[in-house]
Amino acid sequence: GKTIPTYTGSGTTTISGTLPTIYFDTDQSVVKETYYGDLAGLAKMMKADANMKIVCTGYADERGSDSYNMSLGNKRAQAVKDFLVKYYGIDASRIDTASKGEGNPL
């Protein structure tokens, strides 16, 4: 993940935390229980500032075609968004999704 040393919200809210990096099993788009705590922290940051918006970007490795990997990246990003919406009540309009497919690997 990427550490946010200090985040100043829309009001007087100051939040420190980490934007999590979520890893998926090969050819999967299911959020693993290992990351539930990370996503809870992200949800807490978002609830502290109702104007905070994020972009979830999904990636895949080089296996599979370019179009397949773009689709898998989209599914992974959407899985994170759906998790935050379903379990933490974050408004879906505050979370955009994108896919890099196999481009820009970590």
mmCIF file of C-alpha atoms in Angstrom:
data_model
loop_
_atom_site.group_PDB
_atom_site.id
_atom_site.type_symbol
_atom_site.label_atom_id
_atom_site.label_comp_id
_atom_site.label_asym_id
_atom_site.label_seq_id
_atom_site.Cartn_x
_atom_site.Cartn_y
_atom_site.Cartn_z
ATOM 1 C CA GLY A 1 0.000 0.000 0.000
ATOM 2 C CA LYS A 2 0.904 3.634 -0.104
ATOM 3 C CA THR A 3 1.206 5.500 3.165
ATOM 4 C CA ILE A 4 -0.590 8.801 3.475
ATOM 5 C CA PRO A 5 1.444 10.771 6.033
ATOM 6 C CA THR A 6 -1.393 13.231 6.639
ATOM 7 C CA TYR A 7 -4.696 13.614 4.859
ATOM 8 C CA THR A 8 -6.643 16.788 5.469
ATOM 9 C CA GLY A 9 -10.282 16.243 4.720
ATOM 10 C CA SER A 10 -12.871 18.676 3.463
ATOM 11 C CA GLY A 11 -13.433 20.157 6.894
ATOM 12 C CA THR A 12 -11.073 20.042 9.842
ATOM 13 C CA THR A 13 -10.623 16.289 9.657
ATOM 14 C CA THR A 14 -7.030 15.060 9.566
ATOM 15 C CA ILE A 15 -6.526 11.378 8.928
ATOM 16 C CA SER A 16 -3.389 9.300 8.699
ATOM 17 C CA GLY A 17 -3.500 5.892 7.120
ATOM 18 C CA THR A 18 -2.609 3.617 4.277
ATOM 19 C CA LEU A 19 -4.321 3.018 0.972
ATOM 20 C CA PRO A 20 -4.215 -0.760 0.743
ATOM 21 C CA THR A 21 -2.853 -2.855 -2.064
ATOM 22 C CA ILE A 22 -5.090 -5.883 -2.485
ATOM 23 C CA TYR A 23 -3.623 -9.000 -4.098
ATOM 24 C CA PHE A 24 -5.812 -11.604 -5.765
ATOM 25 C CA ASP A 25 -5.266 -15.251 -6.516
ATOM 26 C CA THR A 26 -4.409 -16.103 -10.108
ATOM 27 C CA ASP A 27 -7.368 -15.560 -12.439
ATOM 28 C CA GLN A 28 -9.611 -14.537 -9.518
ATOM 29 C CA SER A 29 -11.469 -11.403 -8.474
ATOM 30 C CA VAL A 30 -12.627 -12.353 -4.975
ATOM 31 C CA VAL A 31 -11.407 -10.158 -2.102
ATOM 32 C CA LYS A 32 -9.597 -12.436 0.346
ATOM 33 C CA GLU A 33 -10.288 -12.281 4.072
ATOM 34 C CA THR A 34 -6.652 -11.300 4.598
ATOM 35 C CA TYR A 35 -7.517 -7.799 3.305
ATOM 36 C CA TYR A 36 -10.717 -7.168 5.243
ATOM 37 C CA GLY A 37 -8.869 -5.161 7.908
ATOM 38 C CA ASP A 38 -7.131 -3.020 5.268
ATOM 39 C CA LEU A 39 -10.448 -2.227 3.643
ATOM 40 C CA ALA A 40 -11.998 -1.453 7.034
ATOM 41 C CA GLY A 41 -9.280 1.177 7.503
ATOM 42 C CA LEU A 42 -10.008 2.668 4.098
ATOM 43 C CA ALA A 43 -13.729 2.731 4.847
ATOM 44 C CA LYS A 44 -13.008 4.520 8.130
ATOM 45 C CA MET A 45 -11.074 7.217 6.268
ATOM 46 C CA MET A 46 -13.904 7.609 3.768
ATOM 47 C CA LYS A 47 -16.539 7.833 6.486
ATOM 48 C CA ALA A 48 -14.524 10.522 8.253
ATOM 49 C CA ASP A 49 -14.706 12.712 5.143
ATOM 50 C CA ALA A 50 -17.934 12.442 3.176
ATOM 51 C CA ASN A 51 -16.305 14.286 0.247
ATOM 52 C CA MET A 52 -13.389 11.888 -0.142
ATOM 53 C CA LYS A 53 -13.438 9.973 -3.419
ATOM 54 C CA ILE A 54 -11.140 7.181 -4.550
ATOM 55 C CA VAL A 55 -10.270 5.293 -7.706
ATOM 56 C CA CYS A 56 -9.786 1.531 -7.429
ATOM 57 C CA THR A 57 -7.475 0.381 -10.206
ATOM 58 C CA GLY A 58 -7.245 -3.305 -11.071
ATOM 59 C CA TYR A 59 -4.262 -5.074 -12.572
ATOM 60 C CA ALA A 60 -3.413 -8.529 -13.910
ATOM 61 C CA ASP A 61 -0.191 -10.297 -14.792
ATOM 62 C CA GLU A 62 1.018 -11.029 -18.323
ATOM 63 C CA ARG A 63 -0.810 -14.346 -18.631
ATOM 64 C CA GLY A 64 -3.871 -14.128 -20.849
ATOM 65 C CA SER A 65 -4.735 -11.834 -23.716
ATOM 66 C CA ASP A 66 -4.716 -8.058 -23.378
ATOM 67 C CA SER A 67 -8.512 -7.905 -23.499
ATOM 68 C CA TYR A 68 -8.871 -10.689 -20.929
ATOM 69 C CA ASN A 69 -6.453 -8.964 -18.563
ATOM 70 C CA MET A 70 -8.271 -5.638 -18.925
ATOM 71 C CA SER A 71 -11.513 -7.411 -18.049
ATOM 72 C CA LEU A 72 -9.917 -9.171 -15.068
ATOM 73 C CA GLY A 73 -8.488 -5.866 -13.824
ATOM 74 C CA ASN A 74 -11.973 -4.336 -14.057
ATOM 75 C CA LYS A 75 -13.484 -7.244 -12.121
ATOM 76 C CA ARG A 76 -10.870 -6.890 -9.385
ATOM 77 C CA ALA A 77 -11.426 -3.147 -9.033
ATOM 78 C CA GLN A 78 -15.184 -3.680 -8.998
ATOM 79 C CA ALA A 79 -14.822 -6.378 -6.311
ATOM 80 C CA VAL A 80 -13.096 -3.889 -4.001
ATOM 81 C CA LYS A 81 -15.722 -1.244 -4.720
ATOM 82 C CA ASP A 82 -18.562 -3.691 -4.126
ATOM 83 C CA PHE A 83 -16.986 -4.759 -0.837
ATOM 84 C CA LEU A 84 -16.775 -1.185 0.442
ATOM 85 C CA VAL A 85 -20.343 -0.457 -0.637
ATOM 86 C CA LYS A 86 -21.881 -3.659 0.703
ATOM 87 C CA TYR A 87 -20.083 -4.038 4.023
ATOM 88 C CA TYR A 88 -19.347 -0.439 4.962
ATOM 89 C CA GLY A 89 -22.147 1.502 3.287
ATOM 90 C CA ILE A 90 -19.823 3.737 1.277
ATOM 91 C CA ASP A 91 -21.780 5.523 -1.457
ATOM 92 C CA ALA A 92 -20.883 3.884 -4.770
ATOM 93 C CA SER A 93 -20.654 7.274 -6.468
ATOM 94 C CA ARG A 94 -17.557 8.019 -4.366
ATOM 95 C CA ILE A 95 -15.611 5.103 -5.832
ATOM 96 C CA ASP A 96 -14.526 4.988 -9.445
ATOM 97 C CA THR A 97 -12.972 1.906 -10.989
ATOM 98 C CA ALA A 98 -10.353 1.480 -13.665
ATOM 99 C CA SER A 99 -8.196 -1.265 -15.132
ATOM 100 C CA LYS A 100 -4.591 -1.259 -16.260
ATOM 101 C CA GLY A 101 -4.748 -4.929 -17.249
ATOM 102 C CA GLU A 102 -1.160 -6.116 -17.511
ATOM 103 C CA GLY A 103 0.117 -2.570 -18.067
ATOM 104 C CA ASN A 104 2.201 -0.769 -15.441
ATOM 105 C CA PRO A 105 2.965 -3.873 -13.355
ATOM 106 C CA LEU A 106 3.976 -3.425 -9.735
#
